[in-house]
Short mmCIF file of C-alpha atoms in Angstrom, two decimals:
data_model
loop_
_atom_site.label_atom_id
_atom_site.label_comp_id
_atom_site.label_asym_id
_atom_site.label_seq_id
_atom_site.Cartn_x
_atom_site.Cartn_y
_atom_site.Cartn_z
CA UNK H 1 -45.60 7.25 20.41
CA UNK H 2 -48.33 6.77 22.97
CA UNK H 3 -48.44 3.01 22.33
CA UNK H 4 -44.67 2.77 22.62
CA UNK H 5 -44.73 4.71 25.92
CA UNK H 6 -47.42 2.47 27.34
CA UNK H 7 -45.47 -0.60 26.24
CA UNK H 8 -42.28 0.74 27.81
CA UNK H 9 -44.17 1.44 31.05
CA UNK H 10 -45.52 -2.10 31.13
CA UNK H 11 -42.06 -3.57 30.53
CA UNK H 12 -40.57 -1.34 33.26
CA UNK H 13 -43.32 -2.33 35.70
CA UNK H 14 -42.71 -6.02 34.99
CA UNK H 15 -38.96 -5.59 35.53
CA UNK H 16 -39.53 -3.77 38.83
CA UNK H 17 -41.97 -6.46 39.97
CA UNK H 18 -39.50 -9.22 39.07
CA UNK H 19 -36.72 -7.38 40.92
CA UNK H 20 -38.92 -6.92 44.00
CA UNK H 21 -39.88 -10.59 43.94
CA UNK H 22 -36.22 -11.60 43.66
CA UNK H 23 -35.37 -9.39 46.64
CA UNK H 24 -38.18 -10.93 48.70
CA UNK H 25 -37.21 -14.46 47.68
CA UNK H 26 -33.95 -15.25 49.46
CA UNK H 27 -31.51 -18.12 49.03
CA UNK H 28 -31.40 -20.78 51.78
CA UNK H 29 -29.34 -19.73 54.82
CA UNK H 30 -26.99 -22.26 56.38
CA UNK H 31 -27.98 -22.45 60.06
CA UNK H 32 -26.04 -25.44 61.37
CA UNK H 33 -23.73 -28.20 60.19
CA UNK H 34 -22.44 -31.32 61.94
CA UNK H 35 -20.18 -34.18 60.82
CA UNK H 36 -21.55 -37.67 60.25
CA UNK H 37 -19.52 -40.79 61.02
CA UNK H 38 -19.97 -44.34 59.80
CA UNK H 39 -21.15 -46.71 62.53
CA UNK H 40 -19.17 -49.90 62.03
CA UNK H 41 -19.94 -52.08 59.02
CA UNK H 42 -23.72 -51.74 59.19
CA UNK H 43 -23.92 -48.63 57.01
CA UNK H 44 -25.75 -46.35 59.46
CA UNK H 45 -24.30 -42.98 60.46
CA UNK H 46 -23.97 -41.28 63.83
CA UNK H 47 -23.65 -37.60 64.75
CA UNK H 48 -22.01 -36.06 67.83
CA UNK H 49 -24.14 -34.28 70.41
CA UNK H 50 -22.86 -32.91 73.73
CA UNK H 51 -25.24 -33.35 76.67
CA UNK H 52 -24.36 -31.79 80.03
CA UNK H 53 -20.77 -31.34 78.83
CA UNK H 54 -20.20 -34.91 77.59
CA UNK H 55 -20.10 -35.81 73.89
CA UNK H 56 -22.16 -38.82 72.81
CA UNK H 57 -22.78 -40.41 69.43
CA UNK H 58 -26.41 -40.68 68.35
CA UNK H 59 -27.76 -42.48 65.32
CA UNK H 60 -29.17 -40.04 62.76
CA UNK H 61 -32.42 -41.68 61.76
CA UNK H 62 -34.87 -40.49 59.10
CA UNK H 63 -37.03 -43.47 60.06
CA UNK H 64 -37.19 -42.67 63.78
CA UNK H 65 -40.54 -40.88 63.69
CA UNK H 66 -41.29 -37.78 65.77
CA UNK H 67 -39.35 -38.54 68.96
CA UNK H 68 -35.70 -38.73 70.02
CA UNK H 69 -34.40 -41.67 72.04
CA UNK H 70 -31.69 -42.36 74.62
CA UNK H 71 -30.46 -45.37 76.58
CA UNK H 72 -31.51 -45.20 80.23
CA UNK H 73 -27.93 -46.04 81.29
CA UNK H 74 -26.60 -43.11 79.21
CA UNK H 75 -29.21 -40.76 80.68
CA UNK H 76 -28.20 -41.85 84.19
CA UNK H 77 -24.47 -41.44 83.52
CA UNK H 78 -25.03 -37.89 82.19
CA UNK H 79 -27.19 -36.84 85.11
CA UNK H 80 -30.19 -36.10 82.91
CA UNK H 81 -33.31 -35.29 84.87
CA UNK H 82 -36.24 -37.61 84.34
CA UNK H 83 -40.01 -37.68 84.56
CA UNK H 84 -42.58 -40.41 84.16
CA UNK H 85 -45.51 -38.03 83.68
CA UNK H 86 -45.13 -37.27 79.97
CA UNK H 87 -46.84 -39.82 77.67
CA UNK H 88 -45.05 -40.73 74.45
CA UNK H 89 -44.74 -43.68 72.09
CA UNK H 90 -41.62 -45.80 72.10
CA UNK H 91 -39.94 -47.29 69.03
CA UNK H 92 -42.45 -50.15 68.89
CA UNK H 93 -45.43 -47.80 69.10
CA UNK H 94 -46.19 -48.65 72.74
CA UNK H 95 -47.16 -45.89 75.15
CA UNK H 96 -44.40 -45.06 77.61
CA UNK H 97 -43.86 -42.35 80.21
CA UNK H 98 -40.10 -42.50 80.66
CA UNK H 99 -38.70 -39.17 79.45
CA UNK H 100 -35.30 -37.52 80.12
CA UNK H 101 -33.98 -34.01 79.50
CA UNK H 102 -30.61 -32.22 79.48
CA UNK H 103 -29.80 -28.85 81.02
CA UNK H 104 -27.18 -28.01 78.41
CA UNK H 105 -26.80 -29.15 74.82
CA UNK H 106 -24.32 -28.50 72.04
CA UNK H 107 -25.08 -29.73 68.54
CA UNK H 108 -22.81 -28.54 65.77
CA UNK H 109 -22.48 -24.75 65.96
CA UNK H 110 -25.47 -24.26 68.25
CA UNK H 111 -25.34 -24.31 72.04
CA UNK H 112 -28.53 -24.31 74.05
CA UNK H 113 -29.72 -24.15 77.62
CA UNK H 114 -33.15 -25.39 76.58
CA UNK H 115 -34.41 -28.74 77.74
CA UNK H 116 -34.25 -31.56 75.24
CA UNK H 117 -36.73 -34.41 75.63
CA UNK H 118 -35.73 -38.02 75.03
CA UNK H 119 -37.79 -41.16 75.16
CA UNK H 120 -35.74 -43.59 77.27
CA UNK H 121 -35.52 -46.95 75.48
CA UNK H 122 -33.32 -49.84 76.68
CA UNK H 123 -31.22 -52.06 74.42
CA UNK H 124 -30.38 -49.40 71.83
CA UNK H 125 -27.31 -50.17 69.74
CA UNK H 126 -26.20 -46.53 70.07
CA UNK H 127 -26.08 -43.93 72.86
CA UNK H 128 -29.33 -42.62 71.43
CA UNK H 129 -31.25 -41.73 68.30
CA UNK H 130 -31.83 -38.29 66.80
CA UNK H 131 -34.92 -38.62 64.63
CA UNK H 132 -35.21 -36.47 61.53
CA UNK H 133 -38.94 -36.27 62.21
CA UNK H 134 -38.13 -33.77 64.99
CA UNK H 135 -36.19 -31.59 62.51
CA UNK H 136 -38.72 -30.93 59.76
CA UNK H 137 -39.14 -27.20 60.46
CA UNK H 138 -35.85 -26.58 58.63
CA UNK H 139 -34.41 -27.86 55.37
CA UNK H 140 -32.28 -30.97 55.88
CA UNK H 141 -29.22 -31.45 53.69
CA UNK H 142 -27.75 -34.95 53.99
CA UNK H 143 -24.36 -35.21 52.26
CA UNK H 144 -23.33 -38.85 52.32
CA UNK H 145 -20.36 -38.19 50.04
CA UNK H 146 -18.86 -35.52 52.30
CA UNK H 147 -20.43 -37.02 55.46
CA UNK H 148 -22.10 -33.79 56.62
CA UNK H 149 -25.57 -33.10 58.00
CA UNK H 150 -26.59 -29.50 57.31
CA UNK H 151 -29.57 -27.39 58.34
CA UNK H 152 -30.82 -24.58 56.11
CA UNK H 153 -33.60 -22.06 56.53
CA UNK H 154 -36.91 -23.07 54.94
CA UNK H 155 -37.93 -19.54 53.80
CA UNK H 156 -36.29 -19.41 50.38
CA UNK H 157 -37.10 -19.44 46.69
CA UNK H 158 -38.79 -22.63 45.54
CA UNK H 159 -36.30 -24.94 43.87
CA UNK H 160 -33.27 -22.81 44.79
CA UNK H 161 -31.55 -25.47 46.90
CA UNK H 162 -29.11 -27.56 44.86
CA UNK H 163 -25.87 -25.67 45.54
CA UNK H 164 -23.48 -28.57 44.79
CA UNK H 165 -22.24 -29.73 41.34
CA UNK H 166 -24.37 -32.53 39.89
CA UNK H 167 -25.16 -34.25 36.61
CA UNK H 168 -28.50 -35.86 37.47
CA UNK H 169 -31.32 -34.59 39.68
CA UNK H 170 -34.53 -36.11 41.03
CA UNK H 171 -37.21 -33.85 42.51
CA UNK H 172 -39.58 -36.01 44.54
CA UNK H 173 -42.72 -34.91 46.45
CA UNK H 174 -42.70 -35.96 50.11
CA UNK H 175 -45.54 -36.87 52.44
CA UNK H 176 -44.77 -36.58 56.14
CA UNK H 177 -46.46 -39.39 58.07
CA UNK H 178 -45.74 -39.48 61.79
CA UNK H 179 -42.31 -37.95 61.22
CA UNK H 180 -41.44 -40.35 58.38
CA UNK H 181 -40.58 -39.25 54.82
CA UNK H 182 -42.78 -41.09 52.33
CA UNK H 183 -42.08 -40.83 48.60
CA UNK H 184 -43.16 -42.51 45.38
CA UNK H 185 -40.62 -44.64 43.47
CA UNK H 186 -40.69 -47.49 40.97
CA UNK H 187 -39.05 -50.89 41.21
CA UNK H 188 -38.62 -52.64 37.85
CA UNK H 189 -41.29 -50.33 36.47
CA UNK H 190 -43.86 -50.91 39.24
CA UNK H 191 -44.95 -47.91 41.33
CA UNK H 192 -44.77 -48.24 45.10
CA UNK H 193 -44.65 -46.17 48.29
CA UNK H 194 -41.29 -46.00 50.05
CA UNK H 195 -39.89 -44.49 53.24
CA UNK H 196 -36.41 -42.95 53.44
CA UNK H 197 -34.74 -44.60 56.45
CA UNK H 198 -31.11 -43.87 57.37
CA UNK H 199 -31.60 -46.06 60.45
CA UNK H 200 -31.96 -49.19 58.29
CA UNK H 201 -28.78 -50.80 56.88
CA UNK H 202 -30.76 -52.56 54.15
CA UNK H 203 -33.44 -51.63 51.67
CA UNK H 204 -36.47 -53.75 52.56
CA UNK H 205 -39.28 -54.74 50.21
CA UNK H 206 -42.57 -56.06 51.56
CA UNK H 207 -42.89 -59.76 50.69
CA UNK H 208 -46.61 -59.52 49.94
CA UNK H 209 -46.05 -56.64 47.50
CA UNK H 210 -43.13 -58.49 45.88
CA UNK H 211 -45.21 -61.62 45.39
CA UNK H 212 -48.17 -59.72 43.92
CA UNK H 213 -46.22 -57.39 41.61
CA UNK H 214 -42.91 -59.15 40.84
CA UNK H 215 -43.80 -62.81 41.19
CA UNK H 216 -41.51 -63.25 44.20
CA UNK H 217 -41.20 -66.79 45.51
CA UNK H 218 -39.08 -67.83 48.49
CA UNK H 219 -38.36 -71.08 46.63
CA UNK H 220 -36.76 -69.31 43.67
CA UNK H 221 -32.94 -69.49 43.40
CA UNK H 222 -31.44 -66.61 45.42
CA UNK H 223 -30.02 -63.75 43.39
CA UNK H 224 -28.33 -61.77 46.12
CA UNK H 225 -25.60 -61.92 48.70
CA UNK H 226 -25.64 -62.68 51.64
CA UNK H 227 -27.53 -65.96 51.74
CA UNK H 228 -31.26 -66.21 52.40
CA UNK H 229 -32.43 -66.91 55.95
CA UNK H 230 -35.66 -68.85 55.37
CA UNK H 231 -36.04 -69.66 59.05
CA UNK H 232 -36.50 -65.92 59.67
CA UNK H 233 -38.38 -65.40 56.38
CA UNK H 234 -35.63 -63.07 55.12
CA UNK H 235 -34.67 -63.30 51.44
CA UNK H 236 -32.08 -61.32 49.50
CA UNK H 237 -32.92 -60.42 45.92
CA UNK H 238 -31.36 -58.17 43.31
CA UNK H 239 -33.73 -56.31 40.99
CA UNK H 240 -33.04 -54.40 37.79
CA UNK H 241 -33.82 -50.80 38.70
CA UNK H 242 -35.02 -48.67 41.61
CA UNK H 243 -36.04 -45.34 40.08
CA UNK H 244 -36.68 -41.91 41.52
CA UNK H 245 -38.08 -39.35 39.04
CA UNK H 246 -34.79 -38.41 37.36
CA UNK H 247 -32.35 -40.90 38.92
CA UNK H 248 -32.15 -44.68 38.59
CA UNK H 249 -30.27 -46.99 40.94
CA UNK H 250 -29.21 -50.01 38.88
CA UNK H 251 -29.40 -53.54 40.27
CA UNK H 252 -30.30 -52.70 43.87
CA UNK H 253 -29.91 -55.45 46.46
CA UNK H 254 -32.96 -55.62 48.72
CA UNK H 255 -34.21 -57.71 51.60
CA UNK H 256 -37.61 -59.24 50.87
CA UNK H 257 -39.64 -59.80 54.02
CA UNK H 258 -42.79 -58.57 55.69
CA UNK H 259 -42.45 -54.82 56.33
CA UNK H 260 -43.13 -54.06 59.98
CA UNK H 261 -43.18 -50.34 60.64
CA UNK H 262 -43.51 -49.13 64.23
CA UNK H 263 -45.75 -46.17 64.99
CA UNK H 264 -42.69 -44.07 65.90
CA UNK H 265 -44.67 -41.33 67.61
CA UNK H 266 -47.85 -40.79 65.65
CA UNK H 267 -47.66 -42.52 62.28
CA UNK H 268 -51.08 -43.49 60.94
CA UNK H 269 -52.19 -45.56 57.94
CA UNK H 270 -50.75 -48.64 56.26
CA UNK H 271 -47.08 -49.55 56.25
CA UNK H 272 -45.08 -48.55 53.15
CA UNK H 273 -44.25 -51.04 50.42
CA UNK H 274 -40.53 -50.40 50.78
CA UNK H 275 -38.01 -49.02 53.27
CA UNK H 276 -35.05 -47.46 51.43
CA UNK H 277 -32.02 -48.01 53.66
CA UNK H 278 -28.35 -47.16 53.66
CA UNK H 279 -27.43 -49.81 51.07
CA UNK H 280 -28.95 -47.33 48.57
CA UNK H 281 -28.88 -43.99 50.43
CA UNK H 282 -25.11 -43.91 51.03
CA UNK H 283 -24.67 -43.34 47.29
CA UNK H 284 -26.91 -40.23 47.28
CA UNK H 285 -27.05 -36.59 48.33
CA UNK H 286 -30.50 -35.72 49.68
CA UNK H 287 -31.91 -32.26 50.37
CA UNK H 288 -35.34 -32.02 52.03
CA UNK H 289 -36.99 -28.66 51.29
CA UNK H 290 -39.43 -28.22 54.18
CA UNK H 291 -41.47 -25.40 52.63
CA UNK H 292 -41.99 -27.34 49.40
CA UNK H 293 -42.16 -30.81 50.99
CA UNK H 294 -39.86 -32.18 48.31
CA UNK H 295 -36.63 -34.13 48.20
CA UNK H 296 -33.92 -32.95 45.80
CA UNK H 297 -31.73 -35.99 45.17
CA UNK H 298 -28.47 -36.36 43.25
CA UNK H 299 -25.68 -38.94 43.25
CA UNK H 300 -23.29 -38.36 46.14
CA UNK H 301 -20.01 -36.58 45.45
CA UNK H 302 -16.97 -37.69 47.42
CA UNK H 303 -14.60 -35.17 48.95
CA UNK H 304 -14.95 -32.04 51.03
CA UNK H 305 -18.36 -30.41 51.37
CA UNK H 306 -19.13 -27.48 49.06
CA UNK H 307 -21.19 -25.50 51.57
CA UNK H 308 -22.27 -22.00 50.45
CA UNK H 309 -20.73 -20.26 53.46
CA UNK H 310 -19.22 -20.98 56.90
CA UNK H 311 -21.36 -20.83 60.01
CA UNK H 312 -20.38 -19.07 63.23
CA UNK H 313 -20.93 -20.60 66.65
CA UNK H 314 -24.10 -19.50 68.42
CA UNK H 315 -24.51 -19.07 72.17
CA UNK H 316 -28.23 -19.67 72.29
CA UNK H 317 -31.07 -21.33 70.41
CA UNK H 318 -32.25 -24.88 70.10
CA UNK H 319 -29.81 -27.73 69.66
CA UNK H 320 -31.77 -28.74 66.59
CA UNK H 321 -35.06 -27.59 65.08
CA UNK H 322 -37.94 -28.58 67.33
CA UNK H 323 -41.40 -27.54 68.43
CA UNK H 324 -40.65 -24.92 71.07
CA UNK H 325 -44.30 -24.26 71.87
CA UNK H 326 -45.06 -27.91 72.55
CA UNK H 327 -42.08 -28.30 74.86
CA UNK H 328 -42.78 -25.04 76.71
CA UNK H 329 -46.11 -26.49 77.80
CA UNK H 330 -44.25 -29.26 79.59
CA UNK H 331 -41.19 -27.59 81.09
CA UNK H 332 -40.57 -24.20 82.67
CA UNK H 333 -37.14 -22.45 82.65
CA UNK H 334 -36.01 -24.19 85.85
CA UNK H 335 -37.09 -27.59 84.53
CA UNK H 336 -40.08 -28.24 86.75
CA UNK H 337 -43.29 -29.79 85.58
CA UNK H 338 -46.24 -27.45 84.91
#
């Protein structure tokens, strides 16, 4: 009897501990959601953001690094205040001091009076760029099938993120490098380092890597469409399989050329072997779990989004996840330099 009582006590204690752990370990909370729109025929997507009462369309870019960007002409038209005393790196990795900020922002369900900093860069193809590297404090849920960009809380149970129906799942460790998402994939069985880049229409493979590992030759008959552009050292090739751990993309079309990867606000180390662009990404649903530093990837599902719950409009808070402490060292509440 004594042994049975002790055993029962142990079982009860384990059950109570499991229940307490389950109560402490919450599901992800939906904190914001915004629509994505296709940007012409190039494959990139834009999201709406309202600055000083005017809605603009910004490229959503997972390859933009750790800074957001805006056209100087757009900043001027919106009456954004400017400073040239804040050093930052532009898209090419060059140091620049041209920064703009907005006094009011609305992004999805969140409205904010906080200042938003933008690196002013001329000759952008869009009103501006919102870089996912500035959003890594929260989980990012990128639904290309439903064309939604969702933000979830990062304090949740490990692995408890895939809320949508799926038949195949890849769970891929992520390394953050200067605001870029680096992952390991294989191309025709060869391991390589790749960056997820929604700002790139094409998937780009480094020519040196392709020559060393796949026997690439610019003189070989082209196997892709459109035609090669040898004058620019751009070659289109179709390979057998691009594989994430758990999902394989069959016969991907890639651009073979030298990979040039700008610093983008702090990236260090060598360039990746591959940039995975929208030619591949538009067929996927990607969820970045910030606390785990993992991507959960499934094939995209067309149709309306299956979000776990609606989100109510908020009257305060940041327009998107950002480093409040870093910005507070630069701006005070009335937008004057410290």
